[in-house]
Short mmCIF file of C-alpha atoms and ligand atoms in Angstrom, two decimals:
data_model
loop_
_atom_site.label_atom_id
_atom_site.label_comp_id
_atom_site.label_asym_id
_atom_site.label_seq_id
_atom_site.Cartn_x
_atom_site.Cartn_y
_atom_site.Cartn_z
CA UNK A 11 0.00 0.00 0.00
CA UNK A 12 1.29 3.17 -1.31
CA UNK A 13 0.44 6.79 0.49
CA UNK A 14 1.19 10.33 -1.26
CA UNK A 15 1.98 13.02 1.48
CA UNK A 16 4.78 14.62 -0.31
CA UNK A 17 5.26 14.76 -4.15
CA UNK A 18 9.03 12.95 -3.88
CA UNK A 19 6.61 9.91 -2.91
CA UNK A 20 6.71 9.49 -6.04
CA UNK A 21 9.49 8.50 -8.36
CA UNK A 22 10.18 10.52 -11.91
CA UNK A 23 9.04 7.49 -13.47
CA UNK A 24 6.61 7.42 -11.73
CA UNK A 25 5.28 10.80 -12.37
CA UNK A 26 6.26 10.08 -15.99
CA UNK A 27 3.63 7.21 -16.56
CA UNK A 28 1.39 9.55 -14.20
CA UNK A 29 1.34 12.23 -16.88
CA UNK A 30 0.78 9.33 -19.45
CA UNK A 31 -2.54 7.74 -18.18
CA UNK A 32 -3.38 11.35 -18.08
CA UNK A 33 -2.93 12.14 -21.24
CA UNK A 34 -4.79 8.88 -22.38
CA UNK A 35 -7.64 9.66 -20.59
CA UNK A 36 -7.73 12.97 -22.02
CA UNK A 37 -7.83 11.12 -25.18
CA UNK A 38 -10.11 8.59 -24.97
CA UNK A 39 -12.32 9.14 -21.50
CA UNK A 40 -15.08 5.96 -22.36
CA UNK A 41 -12.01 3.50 -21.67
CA UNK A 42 -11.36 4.58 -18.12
CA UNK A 43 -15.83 4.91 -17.04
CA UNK A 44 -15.58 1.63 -15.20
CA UNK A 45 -12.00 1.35 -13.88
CA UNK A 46 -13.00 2.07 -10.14
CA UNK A 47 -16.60 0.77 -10.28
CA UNK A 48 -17.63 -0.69 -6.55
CA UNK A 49 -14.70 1.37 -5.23
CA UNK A 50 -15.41 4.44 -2.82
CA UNK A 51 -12.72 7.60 -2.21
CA UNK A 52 -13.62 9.76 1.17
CA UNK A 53 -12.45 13.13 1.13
CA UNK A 54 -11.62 14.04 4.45
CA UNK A 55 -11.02 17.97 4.16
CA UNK A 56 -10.76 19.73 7.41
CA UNK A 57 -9.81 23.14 5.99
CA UNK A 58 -12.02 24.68 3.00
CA UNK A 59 -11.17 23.54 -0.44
CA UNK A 60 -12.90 24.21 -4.09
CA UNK A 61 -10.79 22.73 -6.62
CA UNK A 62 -8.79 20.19 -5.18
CA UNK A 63 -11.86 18.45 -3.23
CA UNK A 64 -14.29 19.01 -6.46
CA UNK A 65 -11.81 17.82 -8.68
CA UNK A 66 -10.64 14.54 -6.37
CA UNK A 67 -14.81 13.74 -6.16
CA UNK A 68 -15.10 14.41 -10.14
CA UNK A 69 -12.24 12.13 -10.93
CA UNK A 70 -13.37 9.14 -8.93
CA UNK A 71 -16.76 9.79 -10.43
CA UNK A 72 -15.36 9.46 -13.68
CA UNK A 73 -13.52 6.15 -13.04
CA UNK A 74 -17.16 4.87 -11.91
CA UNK A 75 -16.33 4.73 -8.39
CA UNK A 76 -18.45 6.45 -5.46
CA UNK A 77 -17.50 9.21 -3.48
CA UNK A 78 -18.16 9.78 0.74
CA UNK A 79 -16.68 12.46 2.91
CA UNK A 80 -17.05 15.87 4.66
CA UNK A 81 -15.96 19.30 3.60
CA UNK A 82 -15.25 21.18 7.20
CA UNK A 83 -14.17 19.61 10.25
CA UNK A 84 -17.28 21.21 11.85
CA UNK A 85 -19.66 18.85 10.18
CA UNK A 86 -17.34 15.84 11.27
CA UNK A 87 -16.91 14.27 14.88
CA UNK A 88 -13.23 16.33 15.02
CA UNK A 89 -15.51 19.16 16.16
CA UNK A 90 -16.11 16.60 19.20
CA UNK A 91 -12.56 16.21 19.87
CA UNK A 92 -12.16 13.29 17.95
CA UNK A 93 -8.54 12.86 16.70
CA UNK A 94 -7.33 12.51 12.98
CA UNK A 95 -5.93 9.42 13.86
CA UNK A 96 -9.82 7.51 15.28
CA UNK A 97 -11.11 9.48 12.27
CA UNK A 98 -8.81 8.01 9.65
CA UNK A 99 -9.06 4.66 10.98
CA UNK A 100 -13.08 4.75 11.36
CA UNK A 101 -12.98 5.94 7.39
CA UNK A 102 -11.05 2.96 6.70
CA UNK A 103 -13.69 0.49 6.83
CA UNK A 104 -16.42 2.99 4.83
CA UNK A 105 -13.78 3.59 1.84
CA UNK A 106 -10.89 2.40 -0.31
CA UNK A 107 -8.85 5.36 -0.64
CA UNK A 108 -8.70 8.43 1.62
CA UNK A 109 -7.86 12.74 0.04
CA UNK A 110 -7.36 14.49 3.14
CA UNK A 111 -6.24 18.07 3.79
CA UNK A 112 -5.39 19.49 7.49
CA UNK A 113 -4.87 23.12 8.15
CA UNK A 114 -1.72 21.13 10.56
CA UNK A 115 1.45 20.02 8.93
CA UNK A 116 1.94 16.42 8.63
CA UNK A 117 -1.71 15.38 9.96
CA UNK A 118 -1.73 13.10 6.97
CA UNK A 119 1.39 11.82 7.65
CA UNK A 120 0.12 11.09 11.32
CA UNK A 121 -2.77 9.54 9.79
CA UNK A 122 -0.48 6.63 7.95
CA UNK A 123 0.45 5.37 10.90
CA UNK A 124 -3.13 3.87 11.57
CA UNK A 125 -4.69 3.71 7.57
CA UNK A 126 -5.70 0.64 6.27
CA UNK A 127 -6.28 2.14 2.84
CA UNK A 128 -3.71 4.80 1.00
CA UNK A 129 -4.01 8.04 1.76
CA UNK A 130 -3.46 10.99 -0.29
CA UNK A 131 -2.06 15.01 1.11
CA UNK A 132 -4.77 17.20 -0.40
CA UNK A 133 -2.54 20.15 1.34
CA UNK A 134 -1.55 19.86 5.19
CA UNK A 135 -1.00 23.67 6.28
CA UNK A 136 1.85 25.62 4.93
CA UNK A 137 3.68 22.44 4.30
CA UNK A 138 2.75 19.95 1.06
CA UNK A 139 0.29 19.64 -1.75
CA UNK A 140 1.42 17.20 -4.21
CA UNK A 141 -1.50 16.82 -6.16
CA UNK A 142 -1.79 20.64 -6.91
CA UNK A 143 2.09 19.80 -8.10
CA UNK A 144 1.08 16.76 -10.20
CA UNK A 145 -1.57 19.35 -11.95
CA UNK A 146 1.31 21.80 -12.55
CA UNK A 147 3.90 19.33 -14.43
CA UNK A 148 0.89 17.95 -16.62
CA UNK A 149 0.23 21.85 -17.60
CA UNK A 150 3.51 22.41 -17.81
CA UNK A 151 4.51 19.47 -20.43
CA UNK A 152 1.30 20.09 -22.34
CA UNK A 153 2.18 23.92 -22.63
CA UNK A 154 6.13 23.26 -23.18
CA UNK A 155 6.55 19.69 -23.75
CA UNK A 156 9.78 19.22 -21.43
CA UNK A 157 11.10 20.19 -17.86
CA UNK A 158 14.53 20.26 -18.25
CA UNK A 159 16.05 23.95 -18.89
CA UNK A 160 13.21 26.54 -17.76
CA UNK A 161 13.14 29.56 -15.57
CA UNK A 162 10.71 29.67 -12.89
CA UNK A 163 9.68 32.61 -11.21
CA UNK A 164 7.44 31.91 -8.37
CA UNK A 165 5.87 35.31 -7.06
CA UNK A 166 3.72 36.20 -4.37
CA UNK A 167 3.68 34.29 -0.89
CA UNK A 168 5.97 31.68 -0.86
CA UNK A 169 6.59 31.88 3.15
CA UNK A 170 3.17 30.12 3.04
CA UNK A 171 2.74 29.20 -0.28
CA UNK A 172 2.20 25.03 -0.30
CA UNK A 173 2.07 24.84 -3.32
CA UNK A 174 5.55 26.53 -5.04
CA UNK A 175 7.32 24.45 -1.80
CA UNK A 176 6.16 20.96 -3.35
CA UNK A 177 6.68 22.73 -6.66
CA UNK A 178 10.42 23.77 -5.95
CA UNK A 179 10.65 19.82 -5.14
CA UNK A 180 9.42 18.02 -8.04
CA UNK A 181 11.51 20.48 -9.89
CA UNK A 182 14.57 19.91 -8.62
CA UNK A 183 14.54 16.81 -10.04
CA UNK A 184 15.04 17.98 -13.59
CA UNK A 185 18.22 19.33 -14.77
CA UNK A 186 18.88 23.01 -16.00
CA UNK A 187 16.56 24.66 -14.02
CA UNK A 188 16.89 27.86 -12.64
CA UNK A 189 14.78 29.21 -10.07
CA UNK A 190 13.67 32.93 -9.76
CA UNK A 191 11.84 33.77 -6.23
CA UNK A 192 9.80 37.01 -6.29
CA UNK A 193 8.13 38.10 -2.77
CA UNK A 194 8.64 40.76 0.11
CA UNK A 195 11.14 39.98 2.79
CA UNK A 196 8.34 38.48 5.23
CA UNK A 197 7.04 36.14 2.82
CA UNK A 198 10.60 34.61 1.24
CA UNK A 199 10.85 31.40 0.46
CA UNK A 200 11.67 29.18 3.58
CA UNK A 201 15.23 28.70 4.47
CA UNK A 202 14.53 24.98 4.88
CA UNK A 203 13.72 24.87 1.29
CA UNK A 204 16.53 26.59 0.38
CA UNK A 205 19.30 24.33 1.99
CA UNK A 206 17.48 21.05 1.84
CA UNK A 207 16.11 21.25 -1.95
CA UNK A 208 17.42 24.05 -4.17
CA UNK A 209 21.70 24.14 -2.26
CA UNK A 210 21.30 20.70 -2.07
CA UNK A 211 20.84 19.66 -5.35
CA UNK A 212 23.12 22.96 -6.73
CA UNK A 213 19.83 24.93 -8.35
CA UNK A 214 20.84 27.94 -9.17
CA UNK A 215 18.44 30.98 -7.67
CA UNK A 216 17.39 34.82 -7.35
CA UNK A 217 15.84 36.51 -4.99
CA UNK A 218 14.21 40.02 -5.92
CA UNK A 219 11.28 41.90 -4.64
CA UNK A 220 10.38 43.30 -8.19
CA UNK A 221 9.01 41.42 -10.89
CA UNK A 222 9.41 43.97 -14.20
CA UNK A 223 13.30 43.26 -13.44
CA UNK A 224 13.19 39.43 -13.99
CA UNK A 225 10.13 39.35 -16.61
CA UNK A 226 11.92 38.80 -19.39
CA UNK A 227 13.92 35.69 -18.51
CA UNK A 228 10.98 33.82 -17.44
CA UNK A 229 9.88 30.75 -19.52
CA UNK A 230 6.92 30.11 -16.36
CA UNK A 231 5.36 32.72 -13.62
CA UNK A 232 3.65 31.00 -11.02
CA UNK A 233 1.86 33.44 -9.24
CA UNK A 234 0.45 32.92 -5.49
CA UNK A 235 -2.06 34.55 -3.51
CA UNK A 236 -0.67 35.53 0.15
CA UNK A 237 -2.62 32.87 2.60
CA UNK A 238 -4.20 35.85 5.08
CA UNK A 239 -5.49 32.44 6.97
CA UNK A 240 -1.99 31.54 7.94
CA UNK A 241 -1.06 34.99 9.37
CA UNK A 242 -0.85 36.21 12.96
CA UNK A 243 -1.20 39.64 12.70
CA UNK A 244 -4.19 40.85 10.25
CA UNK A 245 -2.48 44.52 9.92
CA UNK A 246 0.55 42.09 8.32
CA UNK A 247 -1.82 40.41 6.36
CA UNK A 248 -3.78 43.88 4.58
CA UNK A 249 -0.33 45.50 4.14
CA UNK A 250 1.06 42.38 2.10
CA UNK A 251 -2.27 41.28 0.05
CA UNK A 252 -1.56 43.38 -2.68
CA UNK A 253 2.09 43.44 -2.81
CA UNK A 254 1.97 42.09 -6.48
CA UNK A 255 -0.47 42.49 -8.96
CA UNK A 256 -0.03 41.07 -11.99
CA UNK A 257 -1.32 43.50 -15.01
CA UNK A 258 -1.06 43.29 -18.73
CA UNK A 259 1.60 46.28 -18.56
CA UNK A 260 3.80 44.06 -16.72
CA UNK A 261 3.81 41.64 -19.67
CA UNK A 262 4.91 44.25 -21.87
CA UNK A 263 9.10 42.55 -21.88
CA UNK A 264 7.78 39.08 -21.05
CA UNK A 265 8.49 36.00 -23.41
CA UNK A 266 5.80 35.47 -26.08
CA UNK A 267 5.51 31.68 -24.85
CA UNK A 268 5.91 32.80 -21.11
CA UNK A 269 3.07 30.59 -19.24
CA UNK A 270 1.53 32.12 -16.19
CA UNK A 271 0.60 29.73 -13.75
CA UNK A 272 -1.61 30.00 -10.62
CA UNK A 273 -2.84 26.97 -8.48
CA UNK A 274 -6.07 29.39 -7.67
CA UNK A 275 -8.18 30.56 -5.48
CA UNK A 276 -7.09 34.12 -7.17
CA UNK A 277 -7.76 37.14 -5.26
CA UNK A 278 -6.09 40.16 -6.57
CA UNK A 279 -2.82 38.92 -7.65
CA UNK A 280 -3.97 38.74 -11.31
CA UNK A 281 -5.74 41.37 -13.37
CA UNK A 282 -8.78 39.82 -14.72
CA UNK A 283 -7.53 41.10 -18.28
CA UNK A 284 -4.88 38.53 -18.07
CA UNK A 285 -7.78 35.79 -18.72
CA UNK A 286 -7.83 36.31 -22.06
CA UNK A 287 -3.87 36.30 -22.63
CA UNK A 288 -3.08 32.79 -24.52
CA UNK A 289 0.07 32.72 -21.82
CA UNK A 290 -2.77 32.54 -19.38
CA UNK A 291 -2.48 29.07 -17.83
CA UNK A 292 -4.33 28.75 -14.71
CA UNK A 293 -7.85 27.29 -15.53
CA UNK A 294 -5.72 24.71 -17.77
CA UNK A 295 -4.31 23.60 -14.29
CA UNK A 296 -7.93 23.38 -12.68
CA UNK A 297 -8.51 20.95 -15.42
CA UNK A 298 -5.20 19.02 -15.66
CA UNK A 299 -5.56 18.59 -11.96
CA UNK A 300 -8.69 16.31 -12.37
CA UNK A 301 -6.80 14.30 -15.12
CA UNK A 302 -3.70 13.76 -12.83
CA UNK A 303 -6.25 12.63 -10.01
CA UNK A 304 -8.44 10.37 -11.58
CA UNK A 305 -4.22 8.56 -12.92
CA UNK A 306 -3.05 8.71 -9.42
CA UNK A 307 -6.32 7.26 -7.79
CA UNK A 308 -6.56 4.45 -10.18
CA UNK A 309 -2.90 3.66 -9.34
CA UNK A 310 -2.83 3.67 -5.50
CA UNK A 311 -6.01 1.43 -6.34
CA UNK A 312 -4.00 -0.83 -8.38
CA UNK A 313 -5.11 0.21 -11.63
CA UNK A 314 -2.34 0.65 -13.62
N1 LIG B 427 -5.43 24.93 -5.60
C1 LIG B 427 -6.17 24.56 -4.53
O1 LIG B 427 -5.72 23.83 -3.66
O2 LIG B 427 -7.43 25.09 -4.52
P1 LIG B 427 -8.53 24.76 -3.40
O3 LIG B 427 -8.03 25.36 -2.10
O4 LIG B 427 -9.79 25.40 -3.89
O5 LIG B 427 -8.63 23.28 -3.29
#
C-alpha cells in the first residue's frame, strides 16, 4: 500500500507514466468509465477547499467509483474532539482510498500510521500539496513539452505558499533549471527549502522583490495569492495582500511563450484582463488537476 503526502513519494518514473494515463484519458475518456466501479474515495477535508476536493470527487466519479466524505471539520466528529488518527481509521472500513487536507502540517502523515487504505495530502497547512504539483507538471509538459532547462519565477507568498514548496521539489529533479523567487522579505521562500532542496541539489536561484526586473527571462510565472489564513497579525496580512499584482503592462518585456501559472483561489494577484492572454495558464491547471487525479487514484487502487 502506497500513500502520497509529499510529491518525492513518487518517483520521476513514476510521475512520468502519471502524466501518461493522463494524457490517455484525455484522449479517450469511455475506456477509463468503469475502472474504479464498486470502489469508494472519502475526502476528508478539514480546511475549506474548491478545486482540489471538487476535482478529487469528479475524478473518482469518472472512473465509476463512489465518493463519501465531509468538507469542514465542523460537520465531522473532530468538532467533538475526535482525533485525525480515530477518524482516519473509522474511514477505513467505509472507503478504499482516503484525500485528506489538514490546516496542521503532517496530519496526513500522522494519519499513515493507523490507515488501512492509501491516503493521499490534499494540502496539510503551509507544508505539502502534491497533487496541486502533479496538476502543474501535466500543464507544464502540455504547454512546453519538457522540464529540463526553464526559468521559474514563483511570485507572491511563498513563506506560506504550499504549493511553489512541493513545486520547488518536483523540480529539482530535472536538470537546467533555474529558479527565480519574487516576494517581500516576510514572505521569502523558507530557508529549509533553500538548503534542503534548491543548495542541495546545486539549483541555481534569485531573490528580488520586483518582478518587471526578472520578466523577461521567465519561460513560467507562477503566481500565489498571500494565505491571510496563515497569518498572525491581520495589519501584516492587509499590508502584504496586494504586494503584487499582476497586469497586462507588466507583460509588456515578457516572453511570447511565457506561461503564467496560478494553483487558484485568485484574489487580486492577477488582473482579470490577463484571462484572455493565450500565456494565461491557470484554468488549464484546474482541469489538468482532475486528469492527474483520476491517474493517481486508479494507481494507489492498483489500476495501472
Ligand atoms: N489549488 C487549490 O488547492 O485550490 P482549493 O483550495 O480550492 O482546493
Amino acid at each position: 500500500m502506497k500513500h502520497v503526502l509529499d510529491i518525492t513519494d513518487l518517483s520521476v518514473e513514476e510521475i512520468n507514466s502519471l502524466i501518461d494515463t493522463a494524457i490517455d484519458i484525455i484522449n479517450n475518456k469511455e475506456k477509463y468509465q468503469e475502472v474504479c466501479k464498486h470502489k469508494k474515495l472519502a475526502t476528508l477535508f478539514f480546511e475549506p477547499s474548491t478545486r482540489t476536493r471538487l476535482s478529487f470527487e469528479a475524478a473518482m466519479l469518472e472512473l465509476g467509483g463512489s465518493v463519501i466524505g465531509f468538507s469542514s471539520a465542523s460537520s465531522s466528529s473532530s468538532s467533538k474532539g475526535e482525533s485525525v488518527q480515530d477518524t482516519v481509521k473509522v474511514v477505513g472500513y467505509y472507503a478504499d482510498i482516503i484525500a485528506m487536507r489538514h490546516p496542521k502540517e503532517g496530519a496526513p502523515m500522522a494519519a499513515t500510521a493507523v490507515s488501512d487504505v492509501p491516503i493521499i495530502n490534499a494540502g496539510d497547512g503551509g507544508h505539502h500539496h502534491p497533487t496541486q504539483t502533479l496538476a502543474d507538471l501535466l500543464t507544464i509538459h502540455r504547454e512546453k513539452g519538457h522540464f529540463d532547462n526553464l526559468t521559474v519565477g514563483f511570485c507572491g507568498d511563498l513563506k506560506f505558499g504550499r504549493t511553489v514548496h512541493s513545486l520547488v521539489n518536483a523540480l529539482s529533479r530535472y536538470t537546467g533549471i533555474k529558479l527565480v523567487f519574487i516576494s517581500p522579505d516576510e514572505l521569502k521562500i523558507p530557508q529549509y527549502i533553500k538548503t534542503d532542496i534548491i543548495e542541495k541539489n546545486g539549483m541555481p536561484y534569485v531573490e528580488t522583490q520586483t518582478m518587471e526586473s526578472v520578466m523577461p527571462e521567465l519561460d513560467i510565472l507562477y503566481m500565489t495569492r498571500v494565505q491571510g489564513e496563515r497569518f498572525f497579525n491581520e495589519a501584516d496580512y492587509i499590508r502584504l495582500r496586494d504586494y503584487y499584482i499582476l497586469t497586462p503592462d507588466k507583460l509588456e518585456n515578457a516572453k511570447k511563450d511565457l506561461c503564467i501559472m496560478h494553483p487558484l483561489p485568485r484574489v487580486n494577484e492577477i488582473a482579470r484582463s490577463i484571462d484572455s492572454d493565450p500565456r494565461a495558464c491557470y484554468f488549464k491547471q484546474v482541469e489538468n488537476g482532475k486528469f492527474m487525479r483520476m491517474a493517481l487514484i486508479m494507481k494507489l487502487l492498483g489500476g495501472i
